[in-house]
Each structure stands twice: as structure tokens, then as C-alpha cells.
């Protein structure tokens, strides 16, 4: 009789442990993707505004966050480009009216910051893509660019270039990364992807 009572007590305990461990493994697996598929796991929060007191002054803000981590780990460097378009959809000549900046965050802490580089059709940020003692770099951050143009831009394009192979850097000539030249990358045709986010004036969007 005692053995039967023990069995009644032990079986539910083992069942709970099994469900807990199985659930943890499932969650861990579901939160991992390959680097090739990571572009489907990027969430954006974007906003472009015009300064009403100064015609031609525009600020673009964009924040991103990965909802999963690549199973192969992190390596290389990532890049974000910003291009402002006129009413005909053509890139505009824009000059920085204030400091541009990029911030990478881990929790509530800023772990990396830098400024953009000006190119012919916009601006390019570069930032590390790695892990260091359980701290990740590149999976979450934000950018801000304030520019002065002859007319107010009708749209901005945020282009995100993600790499997963160590290399010597990007030749920063194109903010939209149509044909990126990644120096020192062995397999430059299949070790990166580019996604784009279109942002209209004073329109905040979330994916």
C-alpha cells in the first residue's frame, strides 16, 4: 500500500519535471534561427519628422531588435544605411544638421556608439556583431540622423546589411548596399543579406 502511495506522488513529480525540461528545450530551439533566416526576425520602430520651425530640417529615428539569435553564433560587422527621397522617389542631397549617432544596447545599458559616414546617396553606420562574456552586440540598437535639405524629404529608406563572416570592412559608397564590397570575406555571395525599411513623413510603423 505504501509503495502504491509513493508511486502516486512520484509520477506527477516526474511528469512535471519532464514537461518543464521539454518546454525549456522547445523554447530554446524556437528562439534560434540560422543567420540566413535572421532577416525574418528583425523588428523595427521608425519615425521621420520635419521641424516646422526650420523648413528642410528632418530627423529620422529608427530602432531595431532581433526576436531570435542565430544558432551559429555571431561574427563580422553589420551596417545600416539611410537614404532620403524626394517626391519623385530620387535620392536627395542632404547635409548633416546635427550629430548622427548609433547606439547598441544590452538591457538598459549602451554598449557601443558611433557616428555615420556620409556617402553620395545618404549615410552609413557600421557596428560590431558579436558576443562577449554572455553579452551580445548588434541584436538591438537605435539610430538618429538629422539632416538639412532644400525641400522636405517625402520618404526615407533604412537599409540593413547583416553579415556572419569576419571581414575587413565594407567599402562605404552606397547607403542602400545594392552591390556591397566586403573586403576579406571568403564567401561574399552567401554570407550576408540586406533588408530595407521604408519610412514616410511622421509615420511610425512596427513589424
Coordinates of N, CA and C in Angstrom, one line a residue:
X1 N 0.8 -1.2 0.0 CA 0.0 0.0 0.0 C 0.9 1.3 0.0
X2 N 2.0 1.2 0.8 CA 2.9 2.3 0.9 C 3.6 2.6 -0.5
X3 N 4.0 1.5 -1.1 CA 4.6 1.7 -2.4 C 3.7 2.3 -3.4
X4 N 2.4 1.9 -3.3 CA 1.4 2.5 -4.3 C 1.2 4.0 -4.0
X5 N 1.2 4.4 -2.8 CA 1.1 5.8 -2.5 C 2.4 6.6 -3.0
X6 N 3.5 6.0 -2.8 CA 4.8 6.6 -3.3 C 4.7 6.8 -4.8
X7 N 4.2 5.8 -5.5 CA 4.0 5.9 -6.9 C 3.1 7.0 -7.4
X8 N 2.0 7.2 -6.6 CA 1.1 8.2 -6.9 C 1.7 9.6 -6.7
X9 N 2.6 9.7 -5.7 CA 3.3 11.0 -5.5 C 4.4 11.3 -6.5
X10 N 5.2 10.2 -6.8 CA 6.4 10.4 -7.6 C 6.0 10.6 -9.1
X11 N 5.0 9.9 -9.6 CA 4.7 10.0 -11.0 C 4.4 11.4 -11.4
X12 N 3.5 12.2 -10.7 CA 3.2 13.6 -11.1 C 4.5 14.4 -11.0
X13 N 5.4 14.2 -10.0 CA 6.6 14.9 -9.9 C 7.5 14.7 -11.2
X14 N 7.6 13.5 -11.6 CA 8.4 13.2 -12.8 C 7.8 13.8 -14.0
X15 N 6.5 13.8 -14.1 CA 5.7 14.3 -15.2 C 6.0 15.8 -15.3
X16 N 5.9 16.5 -14.1 CA 6.2 17.9 -14.1 C 7.6 18.3 -14.6
X17 N 8.5 17.5 -14.1 CA 9.9 17.7 -14.5 C 10.1 17.5 -16.0
X18 N 9.5 16.4 -16.5 CA 9.6 16.2 -17.9 C 9.0 17.3 -18.8
X19 N 7.8 17.8 -18.4 CA 7.2 18.9 -19.1 C 8.0 20.1 -19.0
X20 N 8.6 20.4 -17.9 CA 9.4 21.6 -17.7 C 10.7 21.6 -18.6
X21 N 11.4 20.4 -18.5 CA 12.6 20.3 -19.3 C 12.3 20.3 -20.8
X22 N 11.2 19.6 -21.2 CA 10.8 19.6 -22.6 C 10.4 20.9 -23.1
X23 N 9.7 21.7 -22.3 CA 9.3 23.0 -22.6 C 10.4 23.9 -22.8
X24 N 11.4 23.8 -21.9 CA 12.6 24.7 -21.9 C 13.4 24.4 -23.2
X25 N 13.6 23.1 -23.5 CA 14.3 22.8 -24.8 C 13.5 23.3 -26.0
X26 N 12.2 23.2 -26.0 CA 11.4 23.7 -27.1 C 11.6 25.2 -27.3
X27 N 11.5 25.9 -26.2 CA 11.6 27.4 -26.2 C 13.0 27.8 -26.7
X28 N 14.0 27.1 -26.2 CA 15.4 27.4 -26.6 C 15.5 27.2 -28.1
X29 N 15.0 26.1 -28.6 CA 15.1 25.8 -30.0 C 14.3 26.8 -30.9
X30 N 13.1 27.2 -30.4 CA 12.3 28.0 -31.2 C 12.9 29.4 -31.3
X31 N 13.8 29.8 -30.3 CA 14.3 31.1 -30.3 C 15.7 31.2 -31.1
X32 N 16.0 30.1 -31.7 CA 17.3 30.1 -32.5 C 16.9 29.9 -34.0
X33 N 17.6 30.7 -34.8 CA 17.4 30.6 -36.3 C 18.8 30.6 -36.9
X34 N 18.9 30.3 -38.2 CA 20.2 30.5 -38.9 C 20.4 31.9 -39.2
X35 N 21.6 32.3 -39.5 CA 21.9 33.7 -39.9 C 21.2 34.0 -41.2
X36 N 21.1 33.0 -42.1 CA 20.4 33.2 -43.4 C 18.9 33.6 -43.2
X37 N 18.3 33.1 -42.2 CA 16.8 33.3 -41.9 C 16.6 34.4 -40.9
X38 N 17.7 35.0 -40.4 CA 17.5 36.0 -39.4 C 16.8 37.3 -39.8
X39 N 16.8 37.5 -41.1 CA 16.1 38.7 -41.6 C 14.6 38.7 -41.3
X40 N 14.1 37.5 -41.1 CA 12.6 37.4 -40.8 C 12.4 37.7 -39.3
X41 N 13.4 37.9 -38.5 CA 13.3 38.1 -37.0 C 13.7 39.5 -36.6
X42 N 13.7 40.4 -37.5 CA 14.1 41.8 -37.1 C 12.8 42.7 -37.0
X43 N 12.6 43.2 -35.9 CA 11.5 44.1 -35.6 C 12.0 45.6 -35.6
X44 N 11.2 46.5 -36.2 CA 11.6 47.9 -36.4 C 10.6 48.8 -35.7
X45 N 11.1 49.9 -35.2 CA 10.2 51.0 -34.8 C 10.8 52.3 -35.4
X46 N 10.1 52.9 -36.3 CA 10.7 54.0 -37.1 C 9.8 55.3 -37.1
X47 N 10.5 56.4 -37.2 CA 9.8 57.7 -37.3 C 10.6 58.7 -38.0
X48 N 10.0 59.4 -39.0 CA 10.6 60.6 -39.6 C 9.8 61.8 -39.4
X49 N 10.4 62.9 -38.9 CA 9.6 64.1 -38.7 C 10.4 65.3 -39.3
X50 N 9.6 66.3 -39.6 CA 10.1 67.6 -40.1 C 10.0 68.6 -39.0
X51 N 11.0 69.5 -38.9 CA 11.0 70.6 -38.0 C 10.2 71.7 -38.6
X52 N 9.0 72.0 -38.1 CA 8.2 73.1 -38.6 C 8.8 74.4 -38.6
X53 N 9.7 74.7 -37.6 CA 10.3 76.0 -37.5 C 11.5 76.2 -38.4
X54 N 11.9 75.1 -39.0 CA 13.1 75.2 -39.9 C 12.8 74.4 -41.1
X55 N 12.3 75.0 -42.2 CA 12.0 74.2 -43.4 C 13.2 73.5 -44.0
X56 N 13.1 72.2 -44.3 CA 14.2 71.5 -44.8 C 15.0 70.7 -43.7
X57 N 14.6 70.9 -42.4 CA 15.3 70.1 -41.4 C 14.5 68.9 -41.0
X58 N 15.1 67.7 -41.2 CA 14.4 66.4 -41.0 C 15.2 65.5 -40.1
X59 N 14.4 64.8 -39.2 CA 15.1 63.8 -38.3 C 14.5 62.5 -38.6
X60 N 15.4 61.5 -38.7 CA 15.0 60.1 -38.9 C 15.4 59.3 -37.7
X61 N 14.5 58.6 -37.0 CA 14.9 57.8 -35.9 C 14.4 56.4 -36.2
X62 N 15.3 55.4 -35.9 CA 14.9 54.0 -36.1 C 15.5 53.1 -35.1
X63 N 14.8 52.2 -34.6 CA 15.3 51.2 -33.6 C 15.0 49.8 -34.1
X64 N 15.9 48.9 -33.8 CA 15.6 47.5 -34.3 C 16.0 46.6 -33.1
X65 N 15.4 45.4 -33.2 CA 15.6 44.3 -32.3 C 15.4 43.0 -32.9
X66 N 16.3 42.0 -32.7 CA 16.1 40.7 -33.1 C 15.2 39.9 -32.2
X67 N 14.3 39.1 -32.7 CA 13.5 38.3 -31.8 C 14.0 36.9 -31.6
X68 N 15.2 36.6 -32.2 CA 15.8 35.3 -32.1 C 17.3 35.5 -32.3
X69 N 18.1 34.6 -31.9 CA 19.5 34.6 -32.1 C 20.0 33.5 -33.0
X70 N 21.0 33.8 -33.8 CA 21.5 32.8 -34.8 C 22.1 31.6 -34.1
X71 N 21.8 30.4 -34.5 CA 22.3 29.2 -33.9 C 23.8 29.1 -34.1
X72 N 24.4 29.7 -35.2 CA 25.8 29.5 -35.5 C 26.6 30.5 -34.7
X73 N 26.0 31.4 -33.9 CA 26.7 32.5 -33.2 C 26.9 33.7 -34.1
X74 N 27.6 34.7 -33.6 CA 27.8 36.0 -34.2 C 29.2 36.2 -34.6
X75 N 29.4 36.8 -35.8 CA 30.7 37.2 -36.3 C 30.6 38.3 -37.3
X76 N 31.7 39.0 -37.5 CA 31.6 40.0 -38.6 C 31.2 41.4 -38.1
X77 N 30.6 42.1 -39.0 CA 30.2 43.5 -38.7 C 28.9 43.8 -39.5
X78 N 28.1 44.6 -38.9 CA 26.8 44.9 -39.6 C 26.8 46.4 -40.0
X79 N 25.9 46.8 -40.9 CA 25.8 48.1 -41.4 C 24.4 48.6 -41.6
X80 N 24.1 49.8 -41.3 CA 22.8 50.4 -41.6 C 23.0 51.7 -42.4
X81 N 22.3 51.8 -43.5 CA 22.3 52.9 -44.4 C 21.0 53.7 -44.3
X82 N 21.1 55.0 -44.5 CA 19.9 55.9 -44.5 C 19.9 56.7 -45.8
X83 N 18.8 56.7 -46.5 CA 18.7 57.4 -47.8 C 17.4 58.2 -47.7
X84 N 17.4 59.5 -48.0 CA 16.2 60.3 -48.1 C 15.8 60.5 -49.5
X85 N 14.5 60.4 -49.8 CA 14.0 60.5 -51.1 C 13.1 61.7 -51.3
X86 N 13.1 62.3 -52.5 CA 12.2 63.4 -52.8 C 10.9 62.9 -53.3
X87 N 10.0 63.8 -53.8 CA 8.6 63.4 -54.2 C 8.6 62.5 -55.4
X88 N 9.7 62.5 -56.2 CA 9.8 61.6 -57.3 C 10.5 60.3 -57.0
X89 N 10.8 60.1 -55.7 CA 11.5 58.8 -55.3 C 13.0 58.8 -55.6
X90 N 13.6 60.0 -55.8 CA 15.0 60.0 -56.1 C 15.8 60.4 -54.8
X91 N 17.0 59.9 -54.7 CA 17.8 60.2 -53.5 C 18.1 61.7 -53.5
X92 N 18.0 62.3 -52.3 CA 18.2 63.8 -52.1 C 19.6 64.0 -51.6
X93 N 20.2 65.2 -52.0 CA 21.4 65.7 -51.4 C 21.1 66.2 -50.0
X94 N 21.7 65.6 -49.0 CA 21.4 66.0 -47.6 C 22.7 66.2 -46.9
X95 N 22.7 67.3 -46.0 CA 23.8 67.6 -45.2 C 23.4 67.4 -43.7
X96 N 24.4 66.8 -43.0 CA 24.1 66.6 -41.5 C 23.9 68.0 -40.9
X97 N 22.8 68.2 -40.2 CA 22.5 69.4 -39.5 C 22.8 69.3 -38.0
X98 N 23.1 68.0 -37.6 CA 23.4 67.8 -36.2 C 24.2 66.5 -36.2
X99 N 24.7 66.1 -35.1 CA 25.5 64.8 -35.0 C 24.5 63.6 -35.2
X100 N 24.9 62.8 -36.1 CA 24.2 61.5 -36.3 C 24.8 60.5 -35.2
X101 N 24.0 59.6 -34.8 CA 24.6 58.6 -33.9 C 23.8 57.3 -34.0
X102 N 24.6 56.2 -33.6 CA 24.1 54.9 -33.4 C 24.4 54.4 -32.0
X103 N 23.4 53.8 -31.4 CA 23.6 53.2 -30.1 C 23.3 51.8 -30.1
X104 N 24.1 50.9 -29.7 CA 23.8 49.5 -29.4 C 23.5 49.3 -27.9
X105 N 22.5 48.6 -27.6 CA 22.1 48.5 -26.2 C 22.1 47.0 -25.8
X106 N 22.3 46.8 -24.5 CA 22.2 45.5 -23.9 C 21.5 45.7 -22.6
X107 N 20.2 45.3 -22.5 CA 19.4 45.7 -21.4 C 19.1 47.2 -21.5
X108 N 19.4 47.9 -20.4 CA 19.2 49.4 -20.4 C 20.6 50.1 -20.6
X109 N 21.6 49.3 -20.9 CA 23.0 49.9 -21.0 C 23.4 50.1 -22.4
X110 N 24.0 51.2 -22.7 CA 24.6 51.5 -24.1 C 25.9 50.9 -24.1
X111 N 26.2 49.9 -25.0 CA 27.4 49.2 -25.0 C 28.3 49.6 -26.2
X112 N 27.7 50.4 -27.1 CA 28.5 50.8 -28.3 C 27.9 52.1 -28.9
X113 N 28.6 53.1 -29.3 CA 28.1 54.2 -30.0 C 29.1 54.7 -31.0
X114 N 28.5 55.3 -32.1 CA 29.4 55.8 -33.2 C 28.6 56.8 -34.0
X115 N 29.2 57.4 -35.0 CA 28.5 58.3 -35.9 C 28.5 57.8 -37.3
X116 N 27.7 58.4 -38.2 CA 27.6 57.9 -39.6 C 28.6 58.5 -40.5
X117 N 28.9 57.8 -41.6 CA 29.7 58.3 -42.6 C 28.9 58.7 -43.8
X118 N 29.1 59.9 -44.4 CA 28.4 60.4 -45.5 C 28.8 59.8 -46.8
X119 N 27.9 59.3 -47.6 CA 28.2 58.8 -48.9 C 27.3 59.5 -49.9
X120 N 27.4 59.2 -51.2 CA 26.7 60.0 -52.2 C 25.2 60.0 -52.1
X121 N 24.6 58.9 -51.7 CA 23.2 58.8 -51.6 C 22.6 58.7 -50.2
X122 N 23.4 59.1 -49.2 CA 22.9 59.0 -47.8 C 24.0 58.9 -46.8
X123 N 23.8 58.1 -45.8 CA 24.7 57.9 -44.7 C 24.8 56.5 -44.3
X124 N 25.9 56.0 -43.8 CA 26.2 54.6 -43.4 C 26.8 54.6 -42.0
X125 N 26.1 53.7 -41.2 CA 26.6 53.4 -39.9 C 27.2 52.0 -40.0
X126 N 28.3 51.7 -39.2 CA 28.8 50.4 -39.0 C 28.9 50.1 -37.5
X127 N 28.7 48.8 -37.2 CA 28.7 48.4 -35.8 C 29.1 46.9 -35.7
X128 N 29.7 46.5 -34.5 CA 30.1 45.1 -34.3 C 28.9 44.2 -34.2
X129 N 29.1 43.0 -34.5 CA 28.1 41.9 -34.4 C 28.8 40.7 -33.8
X130 N 28.7 40.6 -32.4 CA 29.4 39.6 -31.7 C 28.8 39.4 -30.3
X131 N 29.4 38.4 -29.6 CA 29.0 38.2 -28.2 C 30.3 38.2 -27.4
X132 N 30.2 38.7 -26.2 CA 31.4 38.8 -25.3 C 31.0 38.6 -23.9
X133 N 31.4 37.4 -23.4 CA 31.0 37.0 -22.0 C 29.5 37.1 -21.8
X134 N 28.8 36.5 -22.6 CA 27.3 36.4 -22.5 C 26.6 37.7 -22.8
X135 N 27.4 38.7 -23.3 CA 26.8 40.0 -23.7 C 26.8 40.0 -25.2
X136 N 25.6 40.4 -25.8 CA 25.5 40.4 -27.3 C 25.6 41.9 -27.8
X137 N 26.2 42.0 -28.9 CA 26.4 43.3 -29.6 C 25.7 43.2 -31.0
X138 N 24.8 44.1 -31.3 CA 24.3 44.2 -32.7 C 22.9 43.7 -32.8
X139 N 22.3 43.0 -31.8 CA 21.0 42.5 -31.9 C 19.9 43.5 -31.5
X140 N 20.4 44.6 -31.0 CA 19.4 45.6 -30.5 C 20.1 47.0 -30.5
X141 N 19.4 48.0 -31.0 CA 20.0 49.3 -31.0 C 19.1 50.4 -31.7
X142 N 19.6 51.6 -31.9 CA 18.9 52.6 -32.5 C 19.8 53.6 -33.2
X143 N 19.3 54.3 -34.2 CA 20.0 55.3 -34.9 C 19.2 56.6 -34.9
X144 N 19.8 57.7 -35.1 CA 19.2 59.0 -35.3 C 20.0 59.9 -36.2
X145 N 19.4 60.4 -37.2 CA 20.0 61.3 -38.2 C 19.2 62.5 -38.4
X146 N 19.8 63.7 -38.2 CA 19.1 65.0 -38.5 C 19.8 65.6 -39.7
X147 N 19.1 65.9 -40.8 CA 19.7 66.5 -42.0 C 19.0 67.7 -42.4
X148 N 19.7 68.5 -43.2 CA 19.1 69.7 -43.8 C 19.1 69.5 -45.3
X149 N 17.9 69.7 -46.0 CA 17.8 69.5 -47.4 C 17.1 70.8 -48.0
X150 N 17.1 70.9 -49.3 CA 16.5 72.1 -49.9 C 14.9 72.0 -49.7
X151 N 14.4 70.8 -49.9 CA 13.0 70.5 -49.7 C 12.8 69.4 -48.7
X152 N 11.7 69.3 -48.0 CA 11.5 68.2 -47.1 C 11.4 66.9 -47.8
X153 N 12.2 65.9 -47.3 CA 12.1 64.5 -47.9 C 10.7 64.0 -47.7
X154 N 10.2 63.2 -48.7 CA 8.9 62.6 -48.6 C 9.0 61.2 -48.0
X155 N 10.2 60.6 -48.1 CA 10.4 59.3 -47.6 C 11.8 59.0 -47.2
X156 N 12.1 58.1 -46.3 CA 13.4 57.7 -46.0 C 13.5 56.2 -46.1
X157 N 14.6 55.7 -46.5 CA 14.9 54.2 -46.6 C 16.0 53.9 -45.7
X158 N 15.7 52.9 -44.8 CA 16.6 52.4 -43.8 C 17.1 51.0 -44.4
X159 N 18.3 50.9 -44.8 CA 18.8 49.6 -45.3 C 19.7 49.0 -44.3
X160 N 19.5 47.7 -44.1 CA 20.2 46.9 -43.0 C 21.0 45.8 -43.7
X161 N 22.3 45.8 -43.6 CA 23.2 44.8 -44.1 C 23.8 44.0 -43.0
X162 N 23.4 42.7 -42.9 CA 23.9 41.8 -41.9 C 24.9 40.8 -42.5
X163 N 26.0 40.6 -41.8 CA 27.0 39.6 -42.2 C 27.2 38.6 -41.1
X164 N 27.7 37.5 -41.5 CA 28.0 36.5 -40.5 C 29.4 35.8 -40.7
X165 N 30.3 36.5 -41.3 CA 31.6 36.1 -41.5 C 32.6 37.2 -41.3
X166 N 33.6 37.0 -40.5 CA 34.6 38.0 -40.3 C 35.2 38.6 -41.5
X167 N 35.3 39.9 -41.6 CA 35.9 40.5 -42.8 C 36.6 41.8 -42.5
X168 N 37.2 42.5 -43.5 CA 38.0 43.7 -43.2 C 37.2 44.9 -43.3
X169 N 35.9 44.9 -43.6 CA 35.1 46.1 -43.6 C 34.4 46.2 -45.0
X170 N 33.5 47.2 -45.0 CA 32.7 47.5 -46.2 C 33.2 48.7 -46.9
X171 N 33.3 48.7 -48.2 CA 33.6 49.9 -48.9 C 32.3 50.8 -48.9
X172 N 32.4 51.9 -48.2 CA 31.2 52.7 -47.9 C 31.0 53.7 -49.0
X173 N 30.2 53.3 -50.1 CA 30.0 54.1 -51.2 C 28.5 54.2 -51.5
X174 N 27.7 53.3 -51.0 CA 26.3 53.2 -51.3 C 25.5 52.9 -50.1
X175 N 24.6 53.8 -49.7 CA 23.8 53.6 -48.5 C 22.7 52.6 -48.6
X176 N 22.5 52.1 -49.8 CA 21.5 51.0 -50.0 C 22.1 49.6 -50.2
X177 N 23.4 49.5 -50.3 CA 24.1 48.3 -50.4 C 23.6 47.4 -51.5
X178 N 23.4 48.0 -52.7 CA 23.0 47.2 -53.9 C 24.0 46.1 -54.3
X179 N 25.3 46.5 -54.3 CA 26.3 45.6 -54.6 C 27.5 45.8 -53.6
X180 N 27.3 45.3 -52.4 CA 28.3 45.6 -51.3 C 29.6 44.9 -51.6
X181 N 30.7 45.7 -51.4 CA 32.0 45.1 -51.5 C 32.5 44.9 -50.0
X182 N 32.6 43.7 -49.6 CA 33.1 43.4 -48.3 C 34.5 42.8 -48.3
X183 N 35.4 43.6 -48.0 CA 36.8 43.2 -48.1 C 37.2 42.1 -47.2
X184 N 37.9 41.1 -47.8 CA 38.4 40.0 -47.0 C 37.4 38.9 -46.7
X185 N 36.2 39.0 -47.2 CA 35.2 37.9 -47.0 C 35.4 36.8 -48.0
X186 N 35.5 35.6 -47.5 CA 35.8 34.4 -48.4 C 34.6 34.1 -49.3
X187 N 33.4 34.2 -48.7 CA 32.2 33.8 -49.5 C 31.2 35.0 -49.5
X188 N 31.6 36.0 -50.2 CA 30.8 37.3 -50.2 C 29.5 37.1 -50.8
X189 N 29.2 36.1 -51.6 CA 27.9 35.9 -52.3 C 26.8 35.3 -51.4
X190 N 27.2 34.7 -50.3 CA 26.2 34.0 -49.5 C 26.4 34.2 -48.0
X191 N 27.2 35.1 -47.6 CA 27.4 35.4 -46.2 C 26.8 36.7 -45.7
X192 N 25.8 37.2 -46.4 CA 25.2 38.4 -46.0 C 23.8 38.5 -46.6
X193 N 22.9 39.4 -46.0 CA 21.7 39.7 -46.6 C 21.4 41.2 -46.4
X194 N 20.5 41.8 -47.1 CA 20.1 43.2 -47.0 C 18.6 43.3 -46.9
X195 N 18.1 44.0 -45.9 CA 16.6 44.2 -45.9 C 16.5 45.8 -45.8
X196 N 15.3 46.2 -46.2 CA 15.0 47.7 -46.2 C 13.7 48.0 -45.6
X197 N 13.7 49.1 -45.0 CA 12.5 49.7 -44.3 C 12.2 51.0 -44.9
X198 N 11.0 51.2 -45.3 CA 10.5 52.5 -45.9 C 9.8 53.3 -44.8
X199 N 10.2 54.5 -44.7 CA 9.6 55.4 -43.6 C 9.1 56.7 -44.2
X200 N 7.8 56.9 -44.1 CA 7.2 58.1 -44.6 C 7.1 59.2 -43.5
X201 N 6.9 60.4 -43.9 CA 6.9 61.5 -43.0 C 5.9 61.3 -41.9
X202 N 6.5 61.5 -40.6 CA 5.6 61.4 -39.4 C 4.8 60.1 -39.4
X203 N 5.3 59.1 -39.9 CA 4.6 57.8 -39.9 C 5.4 56.8 -39.1
X204 N 4.9 56.4 -38.0 CA 5.6 55.4 -37.2 C 5.0 54.0 -37.5
X205 N 5.9 53.0 -37.7 CA 5.5 51.7 -38.1 C 6.2 50.7 -37.3
X206 N 5.6 49.5 -37.1 CA 6.1 48.4 -36.4 C 5.9 47.1 -37.2
X207 N 6.9 46.3 -37.2 CA 6.7 45.0 -37.9 C 6.4 43.9 -36.8

